[in-house]
């Protein structure tokens, strides 16, 4: 076995172990160690990615000494390795971008605890990406939830605690359904490893045995994960959680945490149930309807917000709707578009949160649009970065958002299940709404100040690391937008390896 | 249908309990009652798993008296799943209880909707 093949296991263990280590470090050491770990894991994922790309084959890695039907397994393909690399990059940039606020807003003695949460979150995300065992996935889903809850409530105010409570309630509902679904699936197939379940499910589908329990299990797993990733009617905790927590938390939560659940859902579609069986069960139609509702309602809610952070948060609801709409199309093209949107949304949403932090800092920490007027002049770097992020969300060419909208539209046109018209209409309406509220914000931050009362805001000097982070995030976004063919080929290759 | 229900009464009870717990967690306003609902829901899942692993007339999967044939024992995997699940649910309950304590200290109520209205009032005063 090649040494590189150990890397998924190393990266999960490394981040899990450093979570324990950082608890005894002081805040500077914890910060440096966390950065170091993120870079190391990023490099390992990159090496693994290149290795898998050259061999062109995925592999399974035995955890412990028991072979396939009994033991636990890790599985890595190009899609998994690339996702791990991407998550590391976005996480590192989000933390570095919000560093100033982490140091200001969190109590002095609790800063190292923040890095524990980050490390646990990273390890759970990596485990969700790599695991080949359904029950392990459940356990890491819970670890993901708990550490995300810690990220929300580490900045102590009434809003974050309430948001964390609501988040925990919704997540508990979701994970209850997920666990019961996994229980039923184990009951009718007798396996917990993904590939073994798939074989049994294929047999069951052929003989049409256990039809009702199979549909019940699929429904419970899909709904459970949809609830956890804040699909439209279950999003009530989201605006408060993203709006009042510290910036890095908001960026990580919106761009990574909900994406972890969505990624495990994709894995379940392809590697556990099998895409044909999922299609026949009609569960995707339900996700499709809720996705469309989310696209419209999230944008409508975002338009009514007077608070920039909450507006960006509601925009996340709409984007999650896009992703589920892509699943609902029920074609591989739809899934590819959804995966591309995961990347595109993660890169632009973290950019928006981090640049909004620069704008609010230049407006006396106020997040209201009245005070943000003209902040683009007071903090030029953040203003430009925010404009670019907004362009990406609206779908201007050169940015990643354009490509994901294009892919969604193409997938919708190729769709033969009669979903073309509703998809295209909702896509158009949602894009217009996106444009209205994002361009309104951009116009607002570039409106020269007239009122006397606002003269008091000082011109804020950004730290150089903050400017570099903004630049890198813009570059990441434009890379996704300009080299989209490479990314789409990569996603297709990864999905082929799934099967 | 009826005969199946009676034969699998353990699973039926588990599903009813799951429903009770789920709706309590979703609909109750009182945070403590919500947490009780969460625990009922999780316990129902463990009951379901344990029922699935149990095979009538077989022994616990521990080797005594040198019986080594697999047919003598029940399926040990669901018991392992239940143990893991219990650990997860204990930590989630502990976290929810600690959040409840923090909210109670701040707002002197356990009603999550009242807390939301209080928060909105706070915001409009600023």
XYZ file of C-alpha atoms in Angstrom:
625
model
C 0.000 0.000 0.000
C 1.208 3.454 -0.872
C 2.043 5.737 2.052
C -0.161 8.489 0.598
C -3.206 6.312 1.178
C -2.848 6.789 4.926
C -3.464 10.533 4.621
C -7.264 10.572 5.158
C -6.818 8.674 8.404
C -3.916 10.930 9.448
C -5.869 14.102 8.793
C -8.920 12.981 10.788
C -6.779 11.822 13.690
C -4.564 14.894 13.597
C -7.444 17.347 13.824
C -9.224 15.279 16.478
C -6.039 15.008 18.533
C -5.159 18.662 18.245
C -8.630 19.466 19.598
C -7.514 17.810 22.814
C -4.081 19.453 22.708
C -5.345 23.010 22.276
C -7.352 22.755 25.509
C -4.125 23.030 27.502
C -2.505 25.744 25.360
C -2.664 29.488 25.808
C -4.407 31.534 23.142
C -1.381 32.388 20.993
C -0.101 28.840 20.949
C -3.592 27.548 20.194
C -3.936 29.955 17.281
C -0.557 29.068 15.782
C -1.098 25.348 16.287
C -4.523 25.554 14.659
C -3.097 27.373 11.620
C -0.302 24.825 11.394
C -2.743 21.898 11.542
C -4.994 23.410 8.903
C -2.055 23.954 6.555
C -0.694 20.442 7.151
C -4.072 18.836 6.522
C -4.551 21.031 3.460
C -1.200 19.913 2.039
C -1.972 16.265 2.798
C -5.331 16.553 1.061
C -3.671 18.225 -1.936
C -1.076 15.450 -2.212
C -3.791 12.817 -1.898
C -5.824 14.642 -4.537
C -2.918 14.633 -7.000
C -2.153 10.992 -6.222
C -5.761 9.917 -6.822
C -5.960 12.021 -9.959
C -2.889 10.265 -11.370
C -4.070 6.750 -10.478
C -7.680 7.470 -11.433
C -9.034 4.979 -8.916
C -10.591 5.299 -5.491
C -9.552 3.005 -2.661
C -10.880 1.815 0.684
C -8.801 1.880 3.820
C -9.402 -0.652 6.564
C -9.658 0.855 10.046
C -8.535 -1.772 12.557
C -8.014 -5.416 11.797
C -11.419 -6.589 10.686
C -12.181 -7.051 6.984
C -15.096 -5.571 5.053
C -18.508 -6.658 6.314
C -17.556 -6.228 10.001
C -14.819 -3.641 10.288
C -14.917 0.115 9.824
C -13.649 1.653 6.607
C -12.498 4.920 5.105
C -12.864 5.520 1.401
C -11.173 8.180 -0.694
C -11.712 9.294 -4.267
C -10.881 12.521 -6.100
C -14.121 14.195 -5.036
C -13.496 13.489 -1.354
C -9.859 14.594 -1.433
C -10.687 17.758 -3.362
C -13.521 18.620 -0.966
C -11.216 18.137 2.023
C -8.666 20.476 0.442
C -11.344 23.056 -0.350
C -12.843 22.918 3.158
C -9.368 23.415 4.687
C -8.726 26.462 2.494
C -12.084 28.096 3.240
C -11.778 27.375 6.947
C -8.271 28.822 7.145
C -9.284 31.958 5.240
C -12.414 32.443 7.367
C -10.458 32.187 10.608
C -7.690 34.508 9.445
C -10.210 36.997 8.098
C -12.140 37.179 11.356
C -9.059 36.992 13.597
C -9.469 40.541 14.888
C -13.012 39.890 16.028
C -12.114 36.535 17.562
C -9.612 38.345 19.771
C -12.008 41.197 20.595
C -15.355 39.504 21.043
C -14.465 36.308 22.869
C -13.485 36.340 26.516
C -9.725 36.256 27.018
C -9.696 32.899 28.804
C -11.969 31.227 26.291
C -10.090 31.904 23.064
C -8.261 28.572 23.118
C -11.644 26.864 23.560
C -12.664 28.408 20.246
C -9.836 26.556 18.517
C -10.941 23.286 20.116
C -14.301 23.757 18.451
C -12.626 24.569 15.126
C -10.475 21.451 15.313
C -13.389 19.212 16.272
C -15.447 20.709 13.474
C -12.666 20.076 10.984
C -12.236 16.483 12.103
C -15.957 15.817 11.886
C -16.142 17.387 8.419
C -13.205 15.277 7.248
C -14.746 12.153 8.728
C -18.070 12.906 7.019
C -16.205 13.307 3.757
C -14.120 10.151 4.010
C -16.127 7.631 6.007
C -17.530 4.524 4.393
C -19.643 3.518 7.379
C -23.134 4.858 7.951
C -23.107 4.750 11.730
C -19.735 6.480 11.914
C -21.304 9.147 9.731
C -24.108 9.534 12.297
C -21.658 9.932 15.183
C -19.646 12.567 13.323
C -22.836 14.379 12.305
C -23.491 14.780 16.032
C -19.923 15.951 16.715
C -20.353 18.441 13.898
C -23.573 19.741 15.458
C -22.128 20.096 18.941
C -18.998 21.904 17.787
C -21.061 24.192 15.536
C -23.210 25.009 18.549
C -20.026 25.895 20.443
C -18.949 28.183 17.604
C -22.278 30.022 17.774
C -22.408 30.529 21.523
C -18.777 31.344 22.240
C -19.593 35.006 21.781
C -21.868 35.444 24.747
C -25.014 37.467 24.234
C -28.716 36.687 24.437
C -29.111 36.309 20.693
C -26.390 33.713 20.231
C -27.566 31.591 23.165
C -31.122 31.629 21.883
C -29.912 30.841 18.373
C -27.750 28.003 19.679
C -30.721 26.574 21.575
C -32.941 26.714 18.504
C -30.140 25.203 16.443
C -29.768 22.337 18.907
C -33.527 21.693 18.898
C -33.680 21.543 15.095
C -30.536 19.432 14.918
C -31.839 17.028 17.540
C -34.999 16.546 15.475
C -32.904 15.943 12.380
C -30.505 13.526 13.994
C -33.366 11.594 15.618
C -34.823 11.010 12.164
C -31.407 10.177 10.730
C -30.658 7.618 13.441
C -34.040 5.950 13.067
C -33.573 5.860 9.297
C -30.158 4.248 9.678
C -31.674 1.791 12.175
C -34.367 0.724 9.714
C -31.830 0.490 6.885
C -29.587 -1.709 9.038
C -32.596 -3.814 9.926
C -33.601 -4.550 6.328
C -30.093 -4.914 4.877
C -28.023 -6.218 7.783
C -25.056 -3.992 7.005
C -23.591 -0.677 8.081
C -20.848 -0.292 5.472
C -22.014 1.808 2.552
C -20.982 -0.525 -0.284
C -22.553 -3.575 1.395
C -25.812 -1.713 2.011
C -25.892 -0.711 -1.643
C -25.652 -4.325 -2.792
C -28.450 -5.401 -0.471
C -30.656 -2.450 -1.413
C -30.186 -3.249 -5.109
C -31.329 -6.803 -4.417
C -34.304 -5.582 -2.417
C -35.279 -3.177 -5.197
C -35.174 -5.996 -7.739
C -37.366 -8.322 -5.715
C -39.370 -5.350 -4.383
C -39.059 -6.733 -0.866
C -39.418 -4.478 2.208
C -40.795 -1.716 0.021
C -42.396 0.375 2.748
C -39.501 0.193 5.241
C -37.044 1.108 2.465
C -39.036 4.191 1.461
C -39.504 5.122 5.120
C -35.760 4.846 5.730
C -34.901 6.931 2.644
C -37.464 9.541 3.630
C -36.243 9.769 7.211
C -32.580 10.072 6.225
C -33.278 12.725 3.570
C -35.603 14.780 5.762
C -33.293 14.460 8.762
C -30.288 15.773 6.852
C -32.407 18.453 5.158
C -33.577 19.708 8.570
C -29.991 19.789 9.804
C -28.727 21.714 6.798
C -31.462 24.371 7.207
C -33.633 23.715 4.184
C -36.295 26.402 3.916
C -39.036 25.772 6.494
C -36.457 24.664 9.074
C -34.247 27.739 8.868
C -35.604 29.700 11.847
C -32.398 29.428 13.878
C -30.174 30.473 11.018
C -30.442 34.295 10.807
C -29.765 34.789 14.510
C -26.963 32.256 14.529
C -25.172 33.824 11.562
C -26.132 37.381 12.413
C -24.848 37.657 15.968
C -22.027 35.125 16.313
C -18.441 36.180 15.680
C -17.564 36.651 11.990
C -15.373 33.584 11.573
C -18.086 31.406 13.095
C -20.708 32.818 10.758
C -18.475 32.299 7.725
C -17.558 28.739 8.732
C -21.128 27.812 9.671
C -22.643 29.039 6.443
C -19.965 27.819 4.091
C -18.907 24.532 5.689
C -21.164 23.092 8.393
C -24.349 22.844 6.362
C -22.259 21.652 3.388
C -20.934 18.730 5.427
C -24.481 17.431 5.877
C -25.243 17.962 2.217
C -22.102 16.088 1.191
C -23.027 13.084 3.324
C -26.485 13.204 1.716
C -24.884 13.021 -1.739
C -22.813 10.077 -0.548
C -25.969 8.393 0.688
C -27.629 8.959 -2.699
C -24.787 7.445 -4.657
C -23.036 5.021 -2.340
C -25.693 3.764 0.075
C -29.070 3.654 -1.619
C -28.097 3.944 -5.267
C -29.387 6.750 -7.431
C -32.000 4.688 -9.317
C -33.683 3.568 -6.117
C -33.698 7.147 -4.813
C -35.306 8.307 -8.049
C -38.017 5.646 -7.856
C -38.830 6.566 -4.265
C -39.936 10.095 -5.263
C -38.256 11.598 -2.187
C -36.336 13.888 -4.532
C -39.577 15.530 -5.642
C -40.231 16.643 -2.072
C -36.720 18.062 -1.786
C -37.285 19.785 -5.149
C -40.446 21.566 -3.965
C -38.886 22.710 -0.700
C -35.756 23.774 -2.552
C -37.791 25.975 -4.901
C -39.720 27.451 -1.964
C -36.425 28.164 -0.198
C -34.959 29.906 -3.247
C -37.822 32.388 -3.368
C -38.642 32.805 0.313
C -35.029 33.142 1.429
C -34.531 35.996 -1.027
C -37.832 37.659 -0.064
C -36.840 37.550 3.605
C -33.387 38.872 2.786
C -34.910 41.885 1.024
C -36.773 42.887 4.170
C -33.716 42.848 6.435
C -32.175 46.059 7.720
C -29.142 44.308 9.152
C -26.329 43.374 6.735
C -25.282 40.164 8.524
C -28.856 38.890 8.789
C -29.392 39.724 5.135
C -26.395 37.586 4.148
C -27.743 34.844 6.425
C -31.135 34.828 4.696
C -29.328 34.710 1.386
C -27.782 31.433 2.644
C -31.294 30.014 3.037
C -31.909 30.775 -0.629
C -28.611 29.191 -1.669
C -29.339 25.996 0.296
C -32.610 25.971 -1.641
C -30.623 26.065 -4.910
C -28.592 23.044 -3.835
C -31.665 20.977 -2.926
C -33.347 22.081 -6.140
C -30.358 20.603 -7.994
C -30.850 17.304 -6.154
C -34.534 17.417 -6.971
C -33.865 17.552 -10.705
C -32.951 13.902 -10.375
C -30.175 13.827 -12.968
C -26.429 13.585 -12.655
C -26.187 17.029 -14.260
C -28.316 18.389 -11.415
C -26.061 16.810 -8.792
C -22.957 18.187 -10.525
C -24.523 21.645 -10.506
C -25.341 21.244 -6.803
C -21.789 20.213 -5.948
C -20.433 23.136 -7.924
C -22.835 25.397 -6.058
C -21.545 24.026 -2.746
C -18.068 25.238 -3.747
C -19.276 28.491 -5.238
C -21.510 29.339 -2.284
C -18.794 28.481 0.241
C -16.254 30.733 -1.454
C -18.589 33.702 -1.969
C -20.441 33.515 1.363
C -17.259 33.465 3.421
C -16.009 36.398 1.338
C -19.236 38.315 2.019
C -19.141 37.697 5.775
C -15.485 38.649 6.116
C -15.806 41.777 3.972
C -19.003 42.806 5.791
C -16.913 42.737 8.966
C -14.582 45.378 7.485
C -17.568 47.526 6.529
C -19.208 47.306 9.956
C -15.905 48.099 11.654
C -15.726 51.276 9.574
C -19.236 52.198 10.721
C -18.838 52.039 14.473
C -19.659 48.304 14.686
C -23.203 48.962 13.542
C -24.645 46.398 11.160
C -27.620 48.505 10.081
C -27.782 49.841 6.543
C -28.469 53.391 7.792
C -25.047 53.481 9.422
C -23.289 51.544 6.679
C -23.963 54.288 4.129
C -20.703 55.299 2.538
C -18.670 52.653 4.358
C -17.225 51.500 1.025
C -15.240 54.747 0.979
C -14.130 54.426 4.584
C -12.796 50.894 4.034
C -12.018 50.550 0.311
C -10.605 47.004 0.385
C -13.636 45.592 2.175
C -15.952 47.573 -0.097
C -14.420 46.161 -3.273
C -14.371 42.646 -1.851
C -18.019 42.911 -0.804
C -18.979 44.122 -4.269
C -17.184 41.175 -5.837
C -18.887 38.747 -3.471
C -22.247 40.326 -4.276
C -21.529 40.022 -8.017
C -20.778 36.355 -7.517
C -24.024 35.781 -5.600
C -26.050 37.572 -8.275
C -24.343 35.619 -11.049
C -22.174 38.043 -12.996
C -19.809 36.287 -15.452
C -16.175 35.725 -14.357
C -17.399 34.868 -10.853
C -18.304 31.415 -9.601
C -21.991 32.206 -9.020
C -22.504 32.658 -12.766
C -21.204 29.187 -13.547
C -23.365 27.506 -10.924
C -26.487 29.276 -12.216
C -25.503 28.269 -15.769
C -25.053 24.649 -14.703
C -28.422 24.666 -12.934
C -30.113 26.085 -16.010
C -28.442 23.540 -18.309
C -29.426 20.692 -15.984
C -32.998 21.994 -15.941
C -33.214 22.216 -19.735
C -31.891 18.675 -20.146
C -34.368 17.401 -17.570
C -36.998 15.092 -19.007
C -39.154 14.759 -15.898
C -41.178 17.904 -16.507
C -39.254 19.997 -14.011
C -37.748 22.387 -16.541
C -40.324 25.159 -16.377
C -40.650 25.545 -12.579
C -36.860 25.397 -12.208
C -36.168 28.053 -14.825
C -38.912 30.351 -13.507
C -37.717 30.075 -9.904
C -34.103 30.488 -11.006
C -34.981 33.679 -12.850
C -37.131 35.106 -10.053
C -34.540 34.258 -7.420
C -31.739 35.811 -9.488
C -33.694 39.028 -9.868
C -34.431 39.127 -6.143
C -30.754 38.427 -5.409
C -29.781 41.277 -7.663
C -32.251 43.622 -5.956
C -31.015 43.145 -2.426
C -27.320 42.735 -3.161
C -27.165 45.702 -5.508
C -29.167 47.727 -2.983
C -26.458 46.948 -0.436
C -23.647 47.786 -2.833
C -25.313 51.090 -3.740
C -25.792 51.789 -0.053
C -22.127 51.268 0.867
C -21.053 53.486 -2.047
C -23.466 56.331 -1.365
C -21.537 59.416 -0.191
C -22.514 60.568 3.289
C -24.745 63.572 3.580
C -25.883 63.435 7.180
C -23.711 65.290 9.683
C -24.111 62.617 12.358
C -21.980 60.120 10.524
C -18.872 62.214 10.251
C -17.628 60.688 13.474
C -16.696 57.328 11.946
C -12.931 57.142 11.657
C -11.201 55.691 8.613
C -10.226 52.168 9.656
C -6.850 50.766 8.713
C -7.097 47.091 7.876
C -4.400 44.754 9.056
C -2.376 43.478 6.123
C -3.378 39.878 6.829
C -7.040 40.886 6.485
C -6.377 42.431 3.072
C -4.447 39.348 1.959
C -7.332 37.126 3.075
C -9.811 39.207 1.088
C -7.570 39.016 -1.968
C -7.182 35.244 -1.651
C -10.932 34.758 -1.262
C -11.584 36.815 -4.394
C -8.923 34.806 -6.251
C -10.527 31.536 -5.081
C -13.901 32.745 -6.272
C -12.587 33.866 -9.667
C -10.652 30.614 -10.034
C -13.935 28.712 -9.661
C -15.548 31.115 -12.112
C -12.826 31.079 -14.766
C -11.496 27.509 -14.596
C -14.957 26.026 -14.281
C -14.366 23.370 -16.938
C -11.580 21.837 -14.885
C -13.750 21.894 -11.747
C -16.730 20.347 -13.520
C -14.517 17.600 -14.978
C -13.170 16.941 -11.509
C -16.693 16.658 -10.038
C -17.744 14.296 -12.846
C -14.671 12.128 -12.308
C -15.401 12.054 -8.571
C -19.026 11.052 -9.103
C -17.899 8.283 -11.481
C -15.644 6.962 -8.746
C -18.613 6.984 -6.341
C -20.542 4.407 -8.331
C -51.517 -6.163 9.356
C -52.950 -6.584 12.852
C -51.109 -9.845 13.401
C -47.849 -8.239 12.291
C -48.370 -5.416 14.760
C -48.883 -7.852 17.633
C -45.902 -9.962 16.625
C -43.681 -6.858 16.445
C -45.211 -5.042 19.402
C -41.782 -3.859 20.554
C -41.156 -1.964 17.318
C -44.702 -0.596 17.354
C -44.199 0.766 20.870
C -40.867 2.232 19.801
C -42.493 4.088 16.897
C -45.306 5.447 19.102
C -42.732 6.644 21.646
C -40.664 8.191 18.864
C -43.723 10.107 17.705
C -44.453 11.323 21.233
C -40.874 12.435 21.769
C -40.576 14.060 18.345
C -43.757 16.096 18.688
C -42.819 17.169 22.225
C -39.405 18.331 21.071
C -40.974 20.221 18.171
C -44.096 21.693 19.747
C -43.502 22.279 23.471
C -42.657 25.829 24.440
C -41.008 24.946 27.716
C -37.337 24.137 27.212
C -37.226 21.464 29.923
C -40.210 19.702 28.367
C -38.454 19.907 25.004
C -35.410 18.183 26.483
C -37.627 15.486 28.004
C -39.105 15.014 24.541
C -35.605 14.684 23.099
C -34.765 11.967 25.592
C -37.985 10.061 24.918
C -37.256 10.235 21.185
C -33.697 8.971 21.551
C -34.736 6.200 23.941
C -37.403 5.074 21.493
C -34.714 4.693 18.835
C -32.635 2.560 21.200
C -35.649 0.416 21.966
C -36.141 -0.082 18.242
C -32.501 -1.040 17.714
C -32.469 -3.387 20.701
C -35.682 -5.070 19.512
C -34.082 -5.608 16.115
C -30.994 -7.232 17.585
C -32.834 -9.553 19.943
C -33.597 -13.081 18.785
C -36.023 -15.061 20.921
C -34.470 -17.779 23.039
C -30.815 -16.897 22.428
C -28.102 -15.831 24.846
C -26.244 -12.594 25.408
C -23.152 -12.554 23.151
C -20.681 -13.443 25.901
C -18.750 -16.708 25.711
C -19.440 -18.866 28.790
C -19.526 -22.670 29.100
C -17.665 -22.837 25.765
C -20.666 -22.450 23.477
C -19.005 -21.022 20.364
C -21.588 -21.450 17.632
C -22.951 -18.153 16.286
C -26.486 -19.570 16.394
C -26.450 -19.526 20.182
C -26.263 -15.757 20.524
C -28.224 -12.632 19.661
C -26.806 -10.031 17.251
C -24.361 -7.886 19.233
C -24.059 -5.016 16.714
C -27.305 -3.202 17.630
C -26.270 -3.258 21.303
C -23.035 -1.556 20.304
C -24.990 1.019 18.304
C -27.264 1.663 21.287
C -24.267 2.245 23.565
C -22.761 4.739 21.101
C -26.126 6.396 20.692
C -26.511 6.758 24.460
C -23.158 8.535 24.677
C -24.207 10.939 21.925
C -27.604 11.622 23.449
C -26.111 12.238 26.916
C -23.776 14.884 25.510
C -26.542 16.544 23.509
C -28.834 16.611 26.572
C -26.051 18.051 28.712
C -25.392 20.784 26.163
C -29.093 21.630 25.862
C -29.489 21.745 29.659
C -26.503 24.063 30.010
C -27.953 26.345 27.309
C -31.275 26.305 29.162
C -29.568 27.348 32.395
C -27.868 30.257 30.630
C -31.119 31.397 29.054
C -32.971 31.132 32.389
C -30.354 33.196 34.182
C -30.646 35.908 31.558
C -34.401 36.043 30.972
C -35.949 34.265 34.008
C -38.245 32.188 31.866
C -38.103 28.766 30.219
C -40.498 29.668 27.411
C -38.484 29.875 24.189
C -41.088 32.032 22.418
C -41.139 34.549 25.290
C -37.355 34.696 25.114
C -37.572 35.485 21.403
C -40.036 38.329 22.018
C -37.797 39.704 24.791
C -34.844 39.625 22.378
C -36.818 41.489 19.720
C -37.754 44.141 22.294
C -34.074 44.507 23.215
C -33.235 45.112 19.603
C -35.903 47.738 18.969
C -34.736 49.666 22.057
C -31.263 50.031 20.553
